[in-house]
Amino acid sequence: MNDLDLVPFTDESGGYGPGNPGRHRRKKERSGGRTLVALAVVVAVLGGLAFGGWYGVTKVRDFFTADDYPGPGNGSVMIVINQGDNVTDIGNTLFENDVVASAKAFVNAAADNPDSTSRLQPGNFKLKKQMKAEDALLVLMDRNNRESGPRVTIPEGLAVVEILPLLAKATDIPLTDFQEAVKDPAALGVPEWGGPSPDKLVLEGFLFPSTYELTGKETAQSLLQEMVKLAVQAATKDELATKAKELGVTEWEMLTIASLIEQEGIDDDFGKVSRVIYNRLSQETGALTYLQFDSTTQYWLIITGKGRKKIVTDAELKDPDNNYSTHVDRVQGLPPTPIGNPGDAALKAAANPEPGDWTYFVVTSKDGHSSFTSNYNQHLANIEKCRQVGRC
């Protein structure tokens, strides 16, 4: 109606303007016709607005409303929720298998259920086809609905060459398929920062340790891709990139540090082991610029087919072919690559070293705990404790 007030009208001379009161009164006999015209315009405008409003609301509703089946569904289909899948990943899997009418309907249902984030879990689930998205969500949230099936558990700290036989045995996929797949880390999802340079990517460190549900449909490449995906997620969450910058290392170096932490201590000591590494990396001269970790030589023994050993020898530490030895006069600073595949706890410790001035540590108890010090003489005394408990 305000728009109608802005419509100009003519005076007797034909010009546009409000006229004057006298002239307006003289034309009073024509006001009835004008009223009818104005009323017709108002009705038309209101009618148009009403139709436009209904049409617009309908279109907006259609835009924001996701397709959904009425349920309850029919038949059955086995759905695999992989470790690390988010709600959108799960919604896409359900849509691709015709469990839900759209991935968005499932995402909306999950958003409306405050318990969905904590209760959705990896596993194999039998669902019906063409279910209502809310019903499908409830099935996946119930742990009792998870089908028992084959799985493979990869412990923290294993090297790639140790992991591949475990995967081959659990899946019945030939080991040679895995050995061929690992030749192309980029195809498996290793990011550009995952190596000494973008054109020299390394898979070590990117096979995330976890328990993986198997369906029998995996290929060597698809299973390795899933493991790499989880590793990248773990290595980049909680602003690890920011932490790396604050600590003066790259993401690649932080992953390598995490792999060292995984090998050098138990979970309780991870934060202190991390601090020792950073303290030694910050040294400018002297013996302490070398990590002097036996675990790096242990890794070299593994990848060269010599296997794990309880205690490495002095000859192995000084072997001229050992490019992973971090002892004096060998590799200074970090080893060339990660020395295994770290888990969440080691990654967290690499990003959050405990405050301290420690530069030495050694295992001094049978349960694996270490003693830390910045005093060399105290370290020598701790080594004697290590021998007494049979850990050195």
Coordinates of C-alpha atoms in Angstrom, one line a residue:
M1 CA 0.0 0.0 0.0
N2 CA 2.9 2.4 0.6
D3 CA 3.9 1.9 -3.0
L4 CA 0.5 3.1 -4.1
D5 CA 1.0 6.3 -2.2
L6 CA 4.0 7.0 -4.4
V7 CA 2.1 6.7 -7.6
P8 CA 1.9 10.3 -9.1
F9 CA -1.3 11.8 -10.5
T10 CA -2.0 14.6 -13.0
D11 CA -3.4 18.0 -12.5
E12 CA -5.7 19.7 -15.0
S13 CA -2.8 21.1 -16.9
G14 CA -1.4 17.6 -17.4
G15 CA 1.6 18.1 -15.2
Y16 CA 2.6 15.7 -12.4
G17 CA 2.0 17.1 -8.9
P18 CA -0.3 17.1 -6.0
G19 CA -2.5 19.9 -7.4
N20 CA -4.3 22.2 -5.0
P21 CA -7.2 21.6 -2.6
G22 CA -9.7 23.6 -4.6
R23 CA -9.2 21.6 -7.8
H24 CA -9.3 18.3 -5.9
R25 CA -12.6 19.2 -4.4
R26 CA -14.1 20.2 -7.7
K27 CA -13.5 16.7 -9.0
K28 CA -15.2 15.1 -6.1
E29 CA -18.0 13.7 -8.4
R30 CA -15.3 11.5 -10.0
S31 CA -14.0 10.1 -6.8
G32 CA -16.2 7.1 -6.9
G33 CA -14.6 5.8 -10.1
R34 CA -11.2 6.5 -8.7
T35 CA -12.1 4.5 -5.5
L36 CA -13.2 1.5 -7.6
V37 CA -10.0 1.7 -9.6
A38 CA -7.8 2.0 -6.5
L39 CA -9.7 -0.9 -4.9
A40 CA -9.1 -3.0 -8.0
V41 CA -5.4 -2.2 -7.9
V42 CA -5.2 -3.1 -4.2
V43 CA -7.0 -6.4 -4.7
A44 CA -4.7 -7.2 -7.6
V45 CA -1.6 -6.3 -5.7
L46 CA -2.6 -8.2 -2.6
G47 CA -3.6 -11.2 -4.7
G48 CA -0.3 -11.1 -6.4
L49 CA 1.6 -10.9 -3.1
A50 CA -0.4 -13.7 -1.7
F51 CA 0.3 -16.0 -4.7
G52 CA 3.9 -14.8 -4.8
G53 CA 4.3 -15.5 -1.0
W54 CA 2.8 -19.0 -1.4
Y55 CA 4.9 -19.8 -4.4
G56 CA 8.1 -18.4 -2.7
V57 CA 7.5 -20.3 0.5
T58 CA 6.9 -23.5 -1.5
K59 CA 10.1 -23.0 -3.4
V60 CA 12.1 -22.2 -0.2
R61 CA 10.6 -25.3 1.5
D62 CA 11.5 -27.4 -1.5
F63 CA 15.1 -26.0 -1.5
F64 CA 15.8 -26.8 2.1
T65 CA 13.8 -30.0 2.6
A66 CA 15.8 -33.1 1.8
D67 CA 14.3 -36.1 0.1
D68 CA 13.4 -38.8 2.6
Y69 CA 11.7 -42.2 2.3
P70 CA 8.5 -42.7 4.5
G71 CA 9.9 -46.1 5.6
P72 CA 9.8 -48.6 7.1
G73 CA 11.9 -50.0 4.2
N74 CA 12.3 -53.4 2.6
G75 CA 14.8 -56.1 1.9
S76 CA 18.3 -55.8 3.5
V77 CA 21.8 -54.5 2.7
M78 CA 25.1 -54.7 4.6
I79 CA 26.6 -51.3 5.3
V80 CA 30.2 -50.7 6.4
I81 CA 31.0 -47.7 8.5
N82 CA 34.7 -47.2 8.3
Q83 CA 36.9 -45.8 11.1
G84 CA 37.1 -42.1 10.6
D85 CA 33.9 -41.7 8.6
N86 CA 32.0 -38.5 9.5
V87 CA 28.3 -38.0 9.3
T88 CA 28.4 -36.9 5.7
D89 CA 30.5 -39.9 4.7
I90 CA 28.0 -42.2 6.3
G91 CA 25.1 -40.4 4.7
N92 CA 26.7 -40.8 1.3
T93 CA 27.3 -44.5 1.9
L94 CA 23.6 -45.0 2.9
F95 CA 22.5 -43.0 -0.2
E96 CA 24.7 -45.0 -2.6
N97 CA 23.2 -48.2 -1.2
D98 CA 19.6 -46.9 -1.4
V99 CA 19.1 -47.0 2.3
V100 CA 18.1 -43.4 2.5
A101 CA 16.6 -41.1 -0.2
S102 CA 19.3 -38.5 0.2
A103 CA 22.5 -38.0 2.2
K104 CA 21.2 -34.6 3.4
A105 CA 18.2 -36.3 5.0
F106 CA 20.6 -38.4 7.1
V107 CA 22.8 -35.4 7.9
N108 CA 19.7 -33.5 9.1
A109 CA 18.5 -36.4 11.2
A110 CA 22.0 -36.6 12.9
A111 CA 22.0 -32.9 13.5
D112 CA 18.6 -33.2 15.2
N113 CA 19.9 -36.0 17.5
P114 CA 22.4 -34.7 20.1
D115 CA 23.6 -38.3 20.9
S116 CA 24.5 -39.1 17.3
T117 CA 28.1 -37.8 17.3
S118 CA 29.1 -39.9 20.3
R119 CA 27.2 -43.0 19.5
L120 CA 27.9 -43.5 15.7
Q121 CA 30.7 -46.0 15.4
P122 CA 32.6 -48.0 12.8
G123 CA 31.4 -51.5 11.9
N124 CA 29.2 -53.6 9.7
F125 CA 25.5 -53.0 10.0
K126 CA 22.5 -54.7 8.3
L127 CA 19.8 -52.2 7.3
K128 CA 16.8 -52.2 5.1
K129 CA 16.6 -50.4 1.8
Q130 CA 14.5 -47.2 1.5
M131 CA 14.3 -46.4 5.2
K132 CA 13.4 -43.2 6.8
A133 CA 16.7 -41.4 7.5
E134 CA 15.8 -41.0 11.2
D135 CA 15.2 -44.8 11.5
A136 CA 18.5 -45.6 9.8
L137 CA 20.3 -43.3 12.2
L138 CA 18.8 -45.1 15.2
V139 CA 20.0 -48.5 13.8
L140 CA 23.5 -47.2 13.4
M141 CA 23.6 -45.7 16.9
D142 CA 22.7 -49.0 18.6
R143 CA 25.9 -50.9 19.3
N144 CA 23.8 -54.1 19.5
N145 CA 23.1 -53.9 15.8
R146 CA 26.8 -54.1 14.8
E147 CA 27.4 -57.3 12.9
S148 CA 30.4 -59.3 14.1
G149 CA 32.8 -59.8 11.2
P150 CA 36.5 -60.1 10.4
R151 CA 38.8 -57.4 11.5
V152 CA 42.4 -56.6 11.8
T153 CA 44.2 -54.8 14.6
I154 CA 47.4 -52.8 13.8
P155 CA 49.4 -52.0 16.9
E156 CA 51.1 -48.7 17.4
G157 CA 54.7 -48.3 16.3
L158 CA 55.0 -51.1 13.7
A159 CA 56.8 -50.3 10.5
V160 CA 55.2 -50.6 7.1
V161 CA 57.1 -53.8 6.3
E162 CA 55.6 -55.3 9.5
I163 CA 52.1 -54.1 8.8
L164 CA 51.7 -55.4 5.2
P165 CA 51.9 -59.2 6.2
L166 CA 49.2 -58.6 8.9
L167 CA 46.9 -57.0 6.3
A168 CA 47.6 -59.8 3.8
K169 CA 46.8 -62.5 6.3
A170 CA 43.6 -60.9 7.6
T171 CA 42.2 -60.2 4.1
D172 CA 43.5 -63.1 2.0
I173 CA 44.8 -60.4 -0.4
P174 CA 48.2 -61.4 -1.8
L175 CA 51.1 -59.7 0.0
T176 CA 52.5 -58.8 -3.4
D177 CA 49.4 -56.6 -4.0
F178 CA 50.2 -54.6 -0.9
Q179 CA 53.8 -54.4 -1.8
E180 CA 52.9 -53.0 -5.2
A181 CA 50.4 -50.5 -3.8
V182 CA 52.9 -48.9 -1.4
K183 CA 55.1 -47.9 -4.2
D184 CA 52.9 -44.9 -4.9
P185 CA 52.3 -43.0 -1.6
A186 CA 50.5 -40.1 -3.4
A187 CA 47.9 -42.5 -4.9
L188 CA 47.2 -43.7 -1.3
G189 CA 46.6 -40.2 -0.1
V190 CA 49.9 -39.2 1.4
P191 CA 49.8 -35.3 1.4
E192 CA 52.4 -33.1 -0.2
W193 CA 54.1 -32.5 3.1
G194 CA 54.5 -36.2 3.7
G195 CA 58.2 -36.6 2.8
P196 CA 61.5 -34.7 2.5
S197 CA 59.9 -32.9 -0.5
P198 CA 56.6 -33.1 -2.5
D199 CA 58.3 -35.3 -5.1
K200 CA 59.7 -37.7 -2.5
L201 CA 56.7 -38.8 -0.5
V202 CA 57.1 -41.6 2.1
L203 CA 54.4 -44.0 3.3
E204 CA 56.1 -44.7 6.7
G205 CA 54.2 -42.9 9.4
F206 CA 50.9 -42.8 7.4
L207 CA 49.4 -46.3 8.2
F208 CA 47.4 -45.4 11.2
P209 CA 47.3 -48.0 14.0
S210 CA 43.8 -49.1 14.8
T211 CA 41.3 -51.9 14.5
Y212 CA 39.7 -52.1 11.0
E213 CA 36.4 -53.8 10.2
L214 CA 36.7 -55.9 7.0
T215 CA 34.0 -56.6 4.5
G216 CA 35.7 -58.9 2.0
K217 CA 35.4 -56.2 -0.7
E218 CA 38.6 -54.5 0.1
T219 CA 41.5 -54.2 -2.3
A220 CA 45.1 -53.6 -1.1
Q221 CA 44.8 -50.1 -2.3
S222 CA 41.5 -49.3 -0.8
L223 CA 42.5 -50.6 2.7
L224 CA 45.8 -48.7 2.6
Q225 CA 43.9 -45.6 1.5
E226 CA 41.6 -45.9 4.5
M227 CA 44.6 -46.2 6.8
V228 CA 46.4 -43.2 5.3
K229 CA 43.1 -41.1 5.5
L230 CA 43.0 -41.8 9.3
A231 CA 46.7 -41.0 9.7
V232 CA 46.3 -37.7 7.9
Q233 CA 43.3 -36.8 10.0
A234 CA 45.2 -37.7 13.2
A235 CA 48.3 -35.7 12.2
T236 CA 46.4 -32.6 11.3
K237 CA 43.7 -32.3 14.0
D238 CA 43.9 -30.2 17.1
E239 CA 45.9 -27.6 15.2
L240 CA 49.0 -29.7 15.0
A241 CA 50.2 -27.6 12.1
T242 CA 50.0 -24.5 14.4
K243 CA 51.8 -26.4 17.1
A244 CA 54.5 -27.5 14.7
K245 CA 55.1 -23.8 13.7
E246 CA 55.3 -22.8 17.4
L247 CA 57.9 -25.5 18.1
G248 CA 59.9 -24.7 15.0
V249 CA 59.4 -27.9 13.1
T250 CA 57.4 -28.9 10.0
E251 CA 54.5 -31.3 9.9
W252 CA 56.7 -33.9 8.4
E253 CA 59.3 -33.4 11.2
M254 CA 56.6 -33.6 13.9
L255 CA 55.3 -36.9 12.4
T256 CA 58.9 -38.2 12.6
I257 CA 59.2 -37.0 16.2
A258 CA 55.9 -38.8 17.1
S259 CA 57.3 -42.0 15.6
L260 CA 60.4 -41.7 17.8
I261 CA 58.3 -41.1 20.9
E262 CA 56.2 -44.2 20.1
Q263 CA 59.3 -46.3 20.1
E264 CA 61.2 -44.7 23.0
G265 CA 58.8 -44.9 25.9
I266 CA 55.5 -45.9 27.3
D267 CA 52.4 -43.6 27.2
D268 CA 53.1 -42.2 30.7
D269 CA 56.5 -40.9 29.6
F270 CA 55.6 -39.7 26.1
G271 CA 55.5 -36.0 27.1
K272 CA 58.9 -36.1 28.7
V273 CA 60.4 -38.1 25.8
S274 CA 59.1 -35.5 23.5
R275 CA 60.8 -32.7 25.5
V276 CA 64.1 -34.5 25.4
I277 CA 63.9 -34.7 21.6
Y278 CA 63.1 -31.0 21.3
N279 CA 65.8 -30.1 23.8
R280 CA 68.4 -32.0 21.8
L281 CA 67.2 -30.6 18.5
S282 CA 67.8 -27.1 19.9
Q283 CA 71.4 -27.8 20.7
E284 CA 73.9 -26.0 18.4
T285 CA 77.1 -27.9 19.1
G286 CA 78.4 -31.0 20.9
A287 CA 77.3 -34.6 21.4
L288 CA 73.7 -33.6 22.4
T289 CA 73.0 -32.5 18.9
Y290 CA 72.7 -36.2 18.2
L291 CA 69.6 -38.0 19.5
Q292 CA 71.6 -41.2 20.3
F293 CA 68.4 -43.3 20.1
D294 CA 68.9 -47.0 19.6
S295 CA 65.3 -47.2 18.2
T296 CA 66.4 -45.6 14.9
T297 CA 69.0 -48.4 14.4
Q298 CA 66.3 -50.9 15.4
Y299 CA 64.2 -49.5 12.6
W300 CA 67.0 -49.9 10.1
L301 CA 67.4 -53.5 11.1
I302 CA 63.7 -54.1 10.5
I303 CA 63.6 -52.5 7.0
T304 CA 66.8 -54.3 5.9
G305 CA 65.3 -57.7 6.9
K306 CA 67.4 -58.3 10.0
G307 CA 64.4 -58.1 12.3
R308 CA 63.7 -56.6 15.7
K309 CA 66.3 -57.1 18.5
K310 CA 66.0 -56.6 22.2
I311 CA 69.3 -54.8 22.4
V312 CA 71.2 -53.4 19.3
T313 CA 75.0 -53.9 19.3
D314 CA 77.7 -51.2 19.0
A315 CA 78.7 -52.6 15.7
E316 CA 75.1 -52.2 14.4
L317 CA 75.0 -48.6 15.6
K318 CA 78.3 -47.8 13.8
D319 CA 77.6 -49.8 10.6
P320 CA 78.6 -47.6 7.7
D321 CA 75.5 -48.7 5.8
N322 CA 73.2 -47.6 8.7
N323 CA 71.8 -44.3 7.6
Y324 CA 69.3 -44.3 10.5
S325 CA 71.9 -44.4 13.3
T326 CA 71.5 -41.2 15.4
H327 CA 74.6 -41.8 17.5
V328 CA 77.6 -39.5 17.5
D329 CA 79.3 -39.0 14.1
R330 CA 76.3 -40.6 12.3
V331 CA 72.9 -38.9 11.5
Q332 CA 72.6 -35.6 13.4
G333 CA 69.1 -34.5 14.4
L334 CA 66.1 -36.5 13.1
P335 CA 66.4 -39.7 11.1
P336 CA 65.6 -39.5 7.4
T337 CA 62.0 -40.7 7.8
P338 CA 59.6 -41.7 10.5
I339 CA 60.6 -45.0 12.1
G340 CA 57.2 -46.5 12.4
N341 CA 53.5 -45.6 12.5
P342 CA 52.6 -43.6 15.6
G343 CA 49.2 -43.5 17.3
D344 CA 47.1 -40.6 18.7
A345 CA 49.0 -40.4 22.1
A346 CA 52.4 -40.1 20.5
L347 CA 51.2 -37.5 18.0
K348 CA 49.7 -35.5 20.9
A349 CA 52.9 -35.7 22.8
A350 CA 54.9 -34.5 19.8
A351 CA 52.8 -31.4 19.7
N352 CA 52.7 -30.9 23.4
P353 CA 56.1 -31.7 25.0
E354 CA 56.2 -31.4 28.8
P355 CA 58.1 -28.5 30.2
G356 CA 61.6 -29.5 31.4
D357 CA 65.3 -29.3 30.8
W358 CA 65.9 -33.1 30.4
T359 CA 68.5 -34.2 27.9
Y360 CA 68.9 -37.9 29.0
F361 CA 66.6 -40.7 29.8
V362 CA 66.7 -44.5 30.1
V363 CA 64.3 -47.2 31.2
T364 CA 64.8 -47.9 34.9
S365 CA 61.8 -50.1 35.8
K366 CA 60.5 -53.5 34.6
D367 CA 57.2 -51.9 33.7
G368 CA 58.9 -49.7 31.1
H369 CA 59.0 -46.3 32.9
S370 CA 62.1 -44.2 32.4
S371 CA 64.2 -41.8 34.5
F372 CA 64.9 -38.4 33.1
T373 CA 67.7 -36.0 33.9
S374 CA 69.9 -33.2 32.5
N375 CA 72.9 -34.4 34.6
Y376 CA 75.2 -36.8 32.8
N377 CA 76.5 -38.4 36.0
Q378 CA 72.9 -39.0 37.2
H379 CA 72.2 -40.5 33.7
L380 CA 75.1 -43.0 34.2
A381 CA 73.6 -44.0 37.6
N382 CA 70.3 -44.5 35.8
I383 CA 71.9 -46.7 33.2
E384 CA 73.1 -49.0 36.1
K385 CA 69.4 -49.2 37.2
C386 CA 68.5 -50.1 33.7
R387 CA 70.9 -53.0 33.7
Q388 CA 69.7 -54.2 37.1
V389 CA 66.1 -54.6 35.7
G390 CA 67.3 -56.2 32.5
R391 CA 66.3 -53.4 30.2
C392 CA 69.9 -52.5 29.1

